Short mmCIF file of C-alpha atoms in Angstrom, two decimals:
data_model
loop_
_atom_site.label_atom_id
_atom_site.label_comp_id
_atom_site.label_asym_id
_atom_site.label_seq_id
_atom_site.Cartn_x
_atom_site.Cartn_y
_atom_site.Cartn_z
CA UNK A 1 141.03 35.69 -15.68
CA UNK A 2 138.40 36.39 -13.04
CA UNK A 3 135.99 39.21 -13.66
CA UNK A 4 135.73 42.06 -11.19
CA UNK A 5 132.42 40.62 -9.92
CA UNK A 6 134.00 37.19 -9.39
CA UNK A 7 136.91 38.72 -7.50
CA UNK A 8 134.49 40.67 -5.29
CA UNK A 9 132.46 37.50 -4.61
CA UNK A 10 135.59 35.50 -3.73
CA UNK A 11 136.76 38.28 -1.41
CA UNK A 12 133.35 38.35 0.30
CA UNK A 13 133.39 34.58 0.82
CA UNK A 14 136.90 34.78 2.30
CA UNK A 15 135.84 37.61 4.61
CA UNK A 16 132.77 35.70 5.79
CA UNK A 17 134.93 32.63 6.40
CA UNK A 18 137.36 34.65 8.47
CA UNK A 19 134.52 36.17 10.45
CA UNK A 20 132.92 32.76 11.05
CA UNK A 21 136.20 31.21 12.10
CA UNK A 22 136.91 34.18 14.32
CA UNK A 23 133.51 33.94 16.01
CA UNK A 24 134.01 30.20 16.42
CA UNK A 25 137.33 30.86 18.15
CA UNK A 26 135.68 33.43 20.39
CA UNK A 27 132.90 30.96 21.26
CA UNK A 28 135.49 28.29 21.99
CA UNK A 29 137.32 30.68 24.30
CA UNK A 30 134.06 31.55 26.06
CA UNK A 31 133.29 27.84 26.47
CA UNK A 32 136.78 27.20 27.83
CA UNK A 33 136.47 30.10 30.25
CA UNK A 34 133.10 28.78 31.39
CA UNK A 35 134.55 25.32 31.90
CA UNK A 36 137.53 26.74 33.76
CA UNK A 37 135.36 28.80 36.12
CA UNK A 38 135.29 26.89 39.41
CA UNK A 39 131.99 25.76 40.86
CA UNK A 40 131.09 27.68 44.02
CA UNK A 41 131.39 26.21 47.49
CA UNK A 42 128.00 26.30 49.22
CA UNK A 43 127.44 26.40 52.99
CA UNK A 44 123.89 26.07 54.29
CA UNK A 45 123.60 27.18 57.92
CA UNK A 46 120.38 26.37 59.78
CA UNK A 47 119.54 27.07 63.40
CA UNK A 48 116.79 25.32 65.35
CA UNK A 49 113.73 27.31 66.49
CA UNK A 50 115.38 30.71 66.00
CA UNK A 51 112.66 33.32 65.62
CA UNK A 52 113.30 35.57 62.61
CA UNK A 53 113.62 38.81 64.56
CA UNK A 54 115.95 37.47 67.28
CA UNK A 55 119.03 39.14 65.78
CA UNK A 56 120.33 42.61 65.17
CA UNK A 57 119.87 42.70 61.40
CA UNK A 58 116.11 42.21 61.85
CA UNK A 59 115.76 45.04 64.32
CA UNK A 60 116.63 43.54 67.72
CA UNK A 61 120.14 44.77 68.66
CA UNK A 62 119.71 43.52 72.24
CA UNK A 63 120.27 39.98 70.89
CA UNK A 64 123.86 40.93 69.99
CA UNK A 65 124.64 39.06 66.77
CA UNK A 66 127.58 41.02 65.32
CA UNK A 67 128.90 38.34 62.94
CA UNK A 68 125.50 37.49 61.46
CA UNK A 69 124.81 41.22 61.13
CA UNK A 70 128.14 41.69 59.31
CA UNK A 71 127.39 38.76 56.99
CA UNK A 72 124.02 40.38 56.29
CA UNK A 73 125.61 43.77 55.63
CA UNK A 74 127.90 42.13 53.06
CA UNK A 75 125.14 40.06 51.44
CA UNK A 76 121.43 40.05 50.74
CA UNK A 77 118.84 40.19 53.54
CA UNK A 78 115.36 38.85 52.78
CA UNK A 79 112.55 40.63 54.62
CA UNK A 80 109.69 38.51 53.28
CA UNK A 81 110.86 34.89 53.60
CA UNK A 82 108.44 32.29 54.97
CA UNK A 83 108.40 28.62 55.90
CA UNK A 84 106.18 26.31 53.89
CA UNK A 85 105.83 24.40 57.17
CA UNK A 86 107.02 25.57 60.58
CA UNK A 87 108.10 22.56 62.61
CA UNK A 88 111.50 20.92 62.48
CA UNK A 89 111.21 17.51 60.74
CA UNK A 90 108.96 18.46 57.81
CA UNK A 91 110.62 21.87 57.47
CA UNK A 92 114.07 20.29 57.16
CA UNK A 93 112.84 17.82 54.55
CA UNK A 94 111.13 20.62 52.63
CA UNK A 95 114.40 22.58 52.45
CA UNK A 96 116.35 19.43 51.58
CA UNK A 97 114.05 18.28 48.77
CA UNK A 98 112.33 21.46 47.60
CA UNK A 99 108.91 19.87 48.19
CA UNK A 100 105.90 20.85 50.29
CA UNK A 101 104.97 18.89 53.43
CA UNK A 102 101.77 17.53 51.85
CA UNK A 103 103.90 16.31 48.97
CA UNK A 104 106.81 14.58 50.72
CA UNK A 105 104.62 13.56 53.73
CA UNK A 106 107.57 13.35 56.13
CA UNK A 107 106.30 14.59 59.48
CA UNK A 108 105.63 13.59 63.07
CA UNK A 109 102.02 12.45 63.07
CA UNK A 110 99.64 10.28 61.07
CA UNK A 111 98.59 10.27 58.35
CA UNK A 112 101.71 12.15 57.16
CA UNK A 113 104.21 10.29 59.31
CA UNK A 114 106.49 8.75 56.71
CA UNK A 115 110.25 8.44 56.62
CA UNK A 116 112.13 9.83 53.60
CA UNK A 117 112.76 7.11 51.02
CA UNK A 118 116.16 6.58 49.42
CA UNK A 119 114.58 7.43 46.08
CA UNK A 120 113.43 10.83 47.37
CA UNK A 121 116.70 11.39 49.22
CA UNK A 122 118.54 10.83 45.93
CA UNK A 123 116.76 13.93 44.55
CA UNK A 124 117.75 16.16 47.47
CA UNK A 125 120.27 18.96 46.98
CA UNK A 126 123.19 17.17 48.77
CA UNK A 127 122.70 14.02 46.67
CA UNK A 128 122.55 15.95 43.40
CA UNK A 129 125.68 17.94 44.25
CA UNK A 130 127.48 14.78 45.39
CA UNK A 131 126.74 13.17 42.01
CA UNK A 132 128.10 16.27 40.28
CA UNK A 133 131.49 15.96 41.96
CA UNK A 134 130.99 18.02 45.11
CA UNK A 135 132.42 16.95 48.45
CA UNK A 136 129.43 16.92 50.78
CA UNK A 137 129.24 17.31 54.53
CA UNK A 138 126.57 17.36 57.22
CA UNK A 139 127.03 18.55 60.81
CA UNK A 140 124.48 18.76 63.61
CA UNK A 141 120.83 17.88 64.08
CA UNK A 142 119.43 15.61 61.37
CA UNK A 143 115.83 15.66 62.54
CA UNK A 144 114.44 13.17 59.99
CA UNK A 145 114.98 9.53 59.00
CA UNK A 146 116.04 8.06 55.65
CA UNK A 147 115.01 4.46 54.89
CA UNK A 148 115.04 2.25 51.79
CA UNK A 149 111.33 2.80 51.26
CA UNK A 150 109.05 5.40 52.84
CA UNK A 151 107.73 3.75 56.00
CA UNK A 152 105.72 4.61 59.09
CA UNK A 153 106.24 5.82 61.76
CA UNK A 154 108.66 8.59 60.80
CA UNK A 155 110.68 8.28 64.03
CA UNK A 156 112.03 4.71 64.29
CA UNK A 157 114.15 3.81 67.29
CA UNK A 158 117.28 3.23 65.18
CA UNK A 159 118.56 5.72 62.61
CA UNK A 160 121.41 3.81 60.86
CA UNK A 161 122.85 7.07 59.53
CA UNK A 162 125.91 5.51 57.90
CA UNK A 163 123.89 2.82 56.14
CA UNK A 164 121.22 5.21 54.86
CA UNK A 165 123.14 8.47 54.33
CA UNK A 166 126.73 7.37 53.81
CA UNK A 167 126.36 7.35 50.05
CA UNK A 168 125.46 11.04 50.02
CA UNK A 169 127.65 12.60 52.71
CA UNK A 170 131.45 12.30 52.62
CA UNK A 171 131.74 13.93 56.05
CA UNK A 172 129.17 13.51 58.80
CA UNK A 173 128.86 14.49 62.45
CA UNK A 174 125.23 14.28 63.44
CA UNK A 175 122.42 12.89 65.56
CA UNK A 176 118.66 13.01 65.85
CA UNK A 177 118.18 15.83 68.36
CA UNK A 178 121.21 16.22 70.68
CA UNK A 179 124.89 15.51 70.20
CA UNK A 180 125.04 13.80 73.59
CA UNK A 181 122.91 10.88 72.40
CA UNK A 182 123.19 8.60 69.35
CA UNK A 183 125.88 10.73 67.74
CA UNK A 184 127.66 9.35 64.67
CA UNK A 185 130.73 10.58 62.75
CA UNK A 186 132.58 9.65 59.59
CA UNK A 187 135.08 9.30 57.92
CA UNK A 188 135.96 6.69 60.53
CA UNK A 189 139.69 7.36 60.17
CA UNK A 190 139.31 11.05 61.10
CA UNK A 191 140.57 10.88 64.69
CA UNK A 192 140.36 14.64 65.24
CA UNK A 193 136.69 14.63 64.28
CA UNK A 194 136.00 11.81 66.74
CA UNK A 195 137.85 13.68 69.48
CA UNK A 196 135.57 16.71 69.11
CA UNK A 197 132.67 14.54 70.32
CA UNK A 198 134.63 12.28 72.65
CA UNK A 199 132.56 11.45 75.71
CA UNK A 200 133.78 13.21 78.83
CA UNK A 201 135.91 15.67 76.88
CA UNK A 202 136.13 19.03 78.62
CA UNK A 203 134.81 21.37 75.97
CA UNK A 204 132.28 24.13 75.69
CA UNK A 205 128.97 22.57 74.71
CA UNK A 206 126.98 21.57 71.69
CA UNK A 207 127.22 24.79 69.66
CA UNK A 208 130.97 25.07 70.07
CA UNK A 209 131.36 21.39 69.16
CA UNK A 210 129.33 22.05 66.02
CA UNK A 211 131.65 24.95 65.25
CA UNK A 212 134.76 22.81 65.77
CA UNK A 213 133.41 20.14 63.41
CA UNK A 214 132.67 22.87 60.87
CA UNK A 215 136.30 24.04 61.07
CA UNK A 216 137.46 20.44 60.72
CA UNK A 217 135.50 20.03 57.50
CA UNK A 218 137.08 23.18 56.04
CA UNK A 219 140.57 22.15 57.16
CA UNK A 220 140.23 18.78 55.42
CA UNK A 221 138.82 20.17 52.18
CA UNK A 222 140.85 19.34 49.03
CA UNK A 223 141.84 22.39 47.00
CA UNK A 224 140.72 20.93 43.67
CA UNK A 225 137.11 20.06 44.61
CA UNK A 226 134.04 22.18 45.35
CA UNK A 227 132.12 21.44 48.54
CA UNK A 228 128.59 21.67 49.91
CA UNK A 229 128.39 21.75 53.70
CA UNK A 230 125.06 21.64 55.55
CA UNK A 231 125.33 22.74 59.19
CA UNK A 232 122.27 22.24 61.39
CA UNK A 233 122.86 23.83 64.78
CA UNK A 234 121.08 22.28 67.77
CA UNK A 235 120.69 25.80 69.14
CA UNK A 236 118.68 27.80 69.90
CA UNK A 237 116.23 25.07 70.91
CA UNK A 238 116.27 23.97 74.59
CA UNK A 239 117.25 26.37 77.33
CA UNK A 240 118.49 24.36 80.30
CA UNK A 241 122.01 24.85 81.60
CA UNK A 242 123.56 21.90 79.78
CA UNK A 243 122.37 23.28 76.44
CA UNK A 244 123.43 26.89 77.07
CA UNK A 245 127.06 28.01 77.03
CA UNK A 246 126.83 29.77 80.37
CA UNK A 247 129.90 32.07 80.01
CA UNK A 248 128.00 33.78 77.17
CA UNK A 249 124.96 34.17 79.42
CA UNK A 250 126.79 36.74 81.55
CA UNK A 251 126.21 39.53 79.04
CA UNK A 252 122.45 38.89 78.93
CA UNK A 253 121.57 38.05 82.54
CA UNK A 254 120.58 41.66 83.38
CA UNK A 255 119.43 42.72 79.90
CA UNK A 256 115.82 43.81 79.66
CA UNK A 257 114.53 41.96 76.59
CA UNK A 258 111.69 43.97 75.12
CA UNK A 259 108.53 41.91 74.74
CA UNK A 260 106.70 42.17 71.39
CA UNK A 261 103.46 44.14 71.41
CA UNK A 262 101.42 40.97 70.88
CA UNK A 263 102.96 39.13 73.84
CA UNK A 264 100.11 38.01 76.10
CA UNK A 265 100.37 37.59 79.85
CA UNK A 266 98.34 34.52 80.78
CA UNK A 267 95.61 33.21 78.50
CA UNK A 268 94.57 34.61 75.14
CA UNK A 269 90.78 34.20 74.75
CA UNK A 270 90.69 35.50 71.16
CA UNK A 271 92.50 32.48 69.73
CA UNK A 272 90.24 29.96 67.95
CA UNK A 273 88.64 27.69 70.55
CA UNK A 274 90.02 24.57 68.85
CA UNK A 275 93.52 26.02 69.28
CA UNK A 276 92.97 27.03 72.91
CA UNK A 277 91.69 23.57 73.82
CA UNK A 278 94.14 21.42 71.83
CA UNK A 279 97.32 23.16 70.66
CA UNK A 280 100.57 22.47 72.50
CA UNK A 281 101.63 26.10 72.35
CA UNK A 282 98.82 27.17 74.68
CA UNK A 283 99.74 25.07 77.69
CA UNK A 284 103.47 25.47 77.07
CA UNK A 285 102.97 29.25 77.21
CA UNK A 286 101.35 28.88 80.63
CA UNK A 287 104.38 26.93 81.84
CA UNK A 288 107.15 28.88 80.14
CA UNK A 289 106.39 32.39 78.88
CA UNK A 290 103.13 33.67 80.40
CA UNK A 291 104.59 36.08 82.99
CA UNK A 292 107.15 38.88 82.59
CA UNK A 293 109.64 36.93 84.71
CA UNK A 294 109.23 33.75 82.65
CA UNK A 295 109.54 35.74 79.43
CA UNK A 296 112.79 37.42 80.49
CA UNK A 297 114.37 34.16 81.64
CA UNK A 298 113.44 32.35 78.45
CA UNK A 299 114.41 35.00 75.91
CA UNK A 300 117.72 35.78 77.63
CA UNK A 301 118.63 32.13 77.20
CA UNK A 302 117.56 32.11 73.56
CA UNK A 303 119.67 35.24 73.07
CA UNK A 304 122.64 33.51 74.69
CA UNK A 305 122.41 30.59 72.33
CA UNK A 306 121.99 32.90 69.36
CA UNK A 307 125.16 34.70 70.40
CA UNK A 308 127.06 31.39 70.63
CA UNK A 309 125.89 30.48 67.12
CA UNK A 310 126.90 33.96 65.97
CA UNK A 311 130.42 33.37 67.28
CA UNK A 312 130.71 30.21 65.15
CA UNK A 313 129.57 32.15 62.07
CA UNK A 314 132.41 34.57 62.72
CA UNK A 315 134.91 31.72 63.06
CA UNK A 316 133.63 30.22 59.80
CA UNK A 317 134.09 33.43 57.80
CA UNK A 318 137.61 33.92 59.18
CA UNK A 319 138.51 30.32 58.33
CA UNK A 320 137.27 30.77 54.76
CA UNK A 321 139.39 33.92 54.45
CA UNK A 322 142.42 32.11 55.85
CA UNK A 323 141.97 29.34 53.26
CA UNK A 324 141.36 31.83 50.41
CA UNK A 325 137.92 30.28 49.89
CA UNK A 326 135.57 33.13 50.76
CA UNK A 327 135.53 34.70 47.30
CA UNK A 328 134.15 31.49 45.79
CA UNK A 329 131.75 30.55 48.59
CA UNK A 330 128.01 31.08 49.03
CA UNK A 331 126.79 31.18 52.65
CA UNK A 332 123.06 30.79 53.33
CA UNK A 333 121.79 31.46 56.86
CA UNK A 334 118.28 30.56 58.03
CA UNK A 335 116.38 28.57 60.68
CA UNK A 336 114.00 25.61 60.51
CA UNK A 337 111.02 27.44 62.06
CA UNK A 338 110.16 30.33 64.33
CA UNK A 339 109.02 30.44 67.94
CA UNK A 340 106.16 32.39 69.50
CA UNK A 341 107.89 33.15 72.84
CA UNK A 342 104.56 34.36 74.27
CA UNK A 343 103.26 36.20 71.19
CA UNK A 344 99.52 35.51 70.76
CA UNK A 345 99.61 33.74 74.14
CA UNK A 346 101.56 30.86 72.56
CA UNK A 347 104.97 29.35 73.19
CA UNK A 348 105.53 26.75 70.49
CA UNK A 349 105.60 27.00 66.67
CA UNK A 350 103.60 25.26 63.87
CA UNK A 351 100.58 27.63 63.78
CA UNK A 352 100.58 30.00 60.83
CA UNK A 353 101.08 33.36 62.52
CA UNK A 354 104.20 35.23 61.41
CA UNK A 355 106.20 34.61 64.60
CA UNK A 356 106.16 30.94 63.63
CA UNK A 357 106.25 31.03 59.81
CA UNK A 358 108.41 34.07 59.04
CA UNK A 359 112.03 33.11 58.39
CA UNK A 360 115.38 34.84 58.76
CA UNK A 361 117.19 34.49 55.44
CA UNK A 362 120.60 35.93 54.66
CA UNK A 363 122.63 34.97 51.59
CA UNK A 364 126.24 35.98 51.06
CA UNK A 365 127.82 35.19 47.69
CA UNK A 366 131.55 35.87 47.64
CA UNK A 367 131.63 35.69 43.84
CA UNK A 368 129.51 38.81 43.49
CA UNK A 369 131.11 42.29 43.58
CA UNK A 370 130.33 44.24 46.75
CA UNK A 371 128.31 46.83 44.85
CA UNK A 372 125.85 44.16 43.68
CA UNK A 373 125.32 42.16 46.86
CA UNK A 374 124.65 44.67 49.62
CA UNK A 375 120.89 45.12 49.70
CA UNK A 376 117.63 44.09 51.33
CA UNK A 377 115.07 42.18 49.31
CA UNK A 378 111.28 42.27 49.68
CA UNK A 379 110.41 39.48 47.21
CA UNK A 380 108.23 36.72 48.68
CA UNK A 381 110.45 33.69 49.29
CA UNK A 382 109.44 30.23 50.52
CA UNK A 383 111.56 27.65 52.30
CA UNK A 384 110.65 25.33 49.43
CA UNK A 385 112.98 27.51 47.31
CA UNK A 386 116.15 26.54 49.17
CA UNK A 387 116.89 23.24 47.39
CA UNK A 388 116.34 24.44 43.80
CA UNK A 389 118.41 27.55 44.49
CA UNK A 390 121.36 25.54 45.81
CA UNK A 391 121.16 23.12 42.89
CA UNK A 392 121.07 26.01 40.42
CA UNK A 393 124.00 27.76 42.11
CA UNK A 394 126.03 24.60 41.56
CA UNK A 395 125.32 24.87 37.82
CA UNK A 396 122.96 21.89 37.76
CA UNK A 397 119.52 21.41 36.29
CA UNK A 398 116.75 21.59 38.86
CA UNK A 399 114.79 18.31 38.88
CA UNK A 400 111.05 18.26 38.19
CA UNK A 401 110.44 16.86 41.68
CA UNK A 402 111.36 20.22 43.24
CA UNK A 403 108.36 22.51 43.66
CA UNK A 404 110.16 25.67 44.74
CA UNK A 405 111.74 28.35 42.58
CA UNK A 406 115.37 29.21 42.00
CA UNK A 407 115.89 32.64 43.60
CA UNK A 408 119.30 33.30 41.98
CA UNK A 409 117.96 36.07 39.73
CA UNK A 410 116.19 37.65 42.69
CA UNK A 411 119.54 37.66 44.49
CA UNK A 412 121.27 39.34 41.56
CA UNK A 413 118.34 41.74 41.00
CA UNK A 414 117.97 40.54 37.41
CA UNK A 415 114.61 38.81 37.95
CA UNK A 416 111.59 40.25 36.13
CA UNK A 417 109.60 40.86 39.31
CA UNK A 418 106.36 41.14 37.34
CA UNK A 419 106.81 37.40 36.76
CA UNK A 420 107.70 36.57 40.37
CA UNK A 421 105.19 35.02 42.77
CA UNK A 422 102.80 37.25 44.69
CA UNK A 423 101.77 34.55 47.21
CA UNK A 424 103.43 31.89 49.35
CA UNK A 425 101.69 28.74 50.57
CA UNK A 426 102.08 27.33 54.08
CA UNK A 427 100.56 24.52 56.13
CA UNK A 428 100.49 22.99 59.59
CA UNK A 429 99.78 19.25 59.79
CA UNK A 430 100.84 18.74 63.41
CA UNK A 431 98.47 17.70 66.21
CA UNK A 432 99.83 17.39 69.74
CA UNK A 433 97.38 14.63 70.65
CA UNK A 434 98.56 12.54 67.69
CA UNK A 435 102.21 13.08 68.62
CA UNK A 436 101.60 11.46 71.98
CA UNK A 437 100.14 8.39 70.24
CA UNK A 438 102.58 8.21 67.31
CA UNK A 439 103.83 4.67 67.95
CA UNK A 440 100.42 3.02 68.31
CA UNK A 441 99.18 0.66 65.60
CA UNK A 442 95.78 2.36 65.25
CA UNK A 443 97.06 5.91 64.59
CA UNK A 444 94.84 6.39 61.54
CA UNK A 445 91.76 5.53 63.56
CA UNK A 446 92.86 7.88 66.36
CA UNK A 447 93.42 10.64 63.83
CA UNK A 448 89.96 10.19 62.36
CA UNK A 449 88.42 10.29 65.83
CA UNK A 450 90.08 13.65 66.53
CA UNK A 451 88.70 15.05 63.29
CA UNK A 452 85.19 13.75 63.94
CA UNK A 453 85.26 15.18 67.47
CA UNK A 454 86.30 18.60 66.12
CA UNK A 455 89.71 18.55 67.85
CA UNK A 456 91.83 19.00 64.74
CA UNK A 457 93.48 22.38 64.29
CA UNK A 458 95.40 21.45 61.13
CA UNK A 459 95.56 24.46 58.90
CA UNK A 460 96.77 25.80 55.60
CA UNK A 461 96.91 29.27 54.21
CA UNK A 462 98.64 31.88 52.11
CA UNK A 463 100.65 35.02 52.68
CA UNK A 464 100.89 37.92 50.24
CA UNK A 465 102.61 41.25 50.69
CA UNK A 466 99.43 42.61 52.29
CA UNK A 467 97.31 39.66 53.41
CA UNK A 468 97.46 36.55 55.59
CA UNK A 469 94.70 33.94 55.23
CA UNK A 470 94.43 30.83 57.44
CA UNK A 471 91.82 28.06 57.34
CA UNK A 472 91.45 25.27 59.90
CA UNK A 473 90.15 22.94 57.23
CA UNK A 474 89.35 19.81 59.29
CA UNK A 475 87.11 21.68 61.71
CA UNK A 476 83.34 21.73 61.19
CA UNK A 477 82.46 24.42 60.36
CA UNK A 478 85.79 25.58 58.96
CA UNK A 479 87.47 28.33 60.97
CA UNK A 480 89.09 31.17 59.05
CA UNK A 481 91.37 34.09 59.85
CA UNK A 482 92.22 37.07 57.66
CA UNK A 483 94.76 39.79 58.48
CA UNK A 484 95.94 42.92 56.73
CA UNK A 485 99.61 42.45 57.62
CA UNK A 486 100.60 45.91 56.41
CA UNK A 487 98.17 47.71 58.73
CA UNK A 488 98.21 44.95 61.35
CA UNK A 489 101.63 43.23 61.31
CA UNK A 490 101.02 41.67 64.74
CA UNK A 491 97.90 39.90 63.39
CA UNK A 492 95.54 41.12 66.09
CA UNK A 493 92.46 42.12 64.09
CA UNK A 494 90.78 39.19 62.33
CA UNK A 495 88.84 40.64 59.38
CA UNK A 496 87.09 37.46 58.30
CA UNK A 497 83.63 38.66 59.42
CA UNK A 498 84.06 42.17 58.03
CA UNK A 499 81.91 42.38 54.88
CA UNK A 500 84.23 45.05 53.48
CA UNK A 501 86.79 42.28 52.84
CA UNK A 502 84.51 39.64 51.33
CA UNK A 503 86.14 39.85 47.90
CA UNK A 504 89.62 39.56 49.39
CA UNK A 505 88.52 36.60 51.49
CA UNK A 506 87.00 34.75 48.53
CA UNK A 507 90.11 35.36 46.43
CA UNK A 508 92.45 34.03 49.13
CA UNK A 509 90.24 31.01 49.79
CA UNK A 510 90.49 30.08 46.13
CA UNK A 511 94.22 30.77 46.04
CA UNK A 512 94.82 28.56 49.07
CA UNK A 513 92.93 25.65 47.54
CA UNK A 514 94.68 26.06 44.19
CA UNK A 515 98.11 26.16 45.81
CA UNK A 516 97.27 23.14 47.95
CA UNK A 517 96.21 21.15 44.91
CA UNK A 518 99.46 22.13 43.16
CA UNK A 519 101.44 21.13 46.27
CA UNK A 520 100.07 17.59 46.41
CA UNK A 521 100.71 16.99 42.70
CA UNK A 522 103.77 14.76 42.41
CA UNK A 523 106.42 15.10 39.68
CA UNK A 524 109.20 12.57 39.23
#
């Protein structure tokens, strides 16, 4: 016979066994539920040259963007998002790869005028999601070139999209800059997709064609597969009649578009001399936005194109509802860079003032309950964060090559903000004079001559919640700018010579150099 102690011990062992088995069953059920949970669909919407505040949600109701505003009201709006680089080709590659411009070196001008290698393309967010079983699509402006190896110049005459990108994208309807020239589509057997871009077809212009292709992708999506669709609108760049859907212009043709308080009529003598004498934005401002009449014409046309994009966003959301997809879809809306539109006496982009480097960023996640996704977020976000965030949302491990941060916990408000970044890094490697010479064999020599003759206005800098620091690092002596962006959001009062801010200046100088050194460090 067993003693009372033995019986108690046996009973305890049996109880522990039952508890262990029970917990194991619970864990198995949790694992099964996790496996059964479908991966989210992800749609990345990018406009071209759309300034961050050219929409209602960012305080400009005269631009009339009801669908984007509604998406924002149902999602998360970022008020402190910035581009790591603010010109189309390098910005697009930064968001694709999660790497800084000085790291991937894909840009317009020497010495950073490389194409994107297949090896680097294989570590981009579409390639990683494709390998994980996603159906992938791309529609619109590509804006960069993929080749077997990174080569120069970055803008070869032939793109060979199918040969170089066909292994990553299942569905493609794109071209370099305009859908009227060099446009390519696949799958080849999709007749309806081809008809959208059929030459001579009576349709409504490039933005509506982009929208139709977007609907075609959704209509052909299998029910049992997640998808990642990247849509790169050609709008709002270019403002001639053939690029603007003129019926939409009717509502704006008499609208008085309020000029920002740092819009400059004519020249702006307070800009750095090297910028005044060499930057493309200065002479383009004289031609395009330097009088009230020019400003109104230009911005009304940008508003028109923004409205046409907005209409497609509305069609997209309704299509997702119709297909019962919206509740498992993440929609990210941003642009590739800003546009000065006369602010600072500039027209173009690239330079590191906020009109150029501040980004619109709206993220809607249909998986999240309404009560947890309707808010505005002030965390500092960089465009280099887009790729790692998309990869993480798909449930994948972020590769070491990506230099940005996954912002998923910021979105869900579960991030320990004491551990979040307090500074974003940005750079401008573009020189207009080098762009004009980009196909010459001696581009490196020409670049060095510009530097030695003090004509380089390449810059890098940092942005914190309160401060903006810019250094034109190839100029001798270096030119610096420092702004208190809380007191001076229009960046009108350069504090760099004010001794009261010496400590701030020295700190931001050091931070800029440290972040630059981290940016150029390559991880495989």
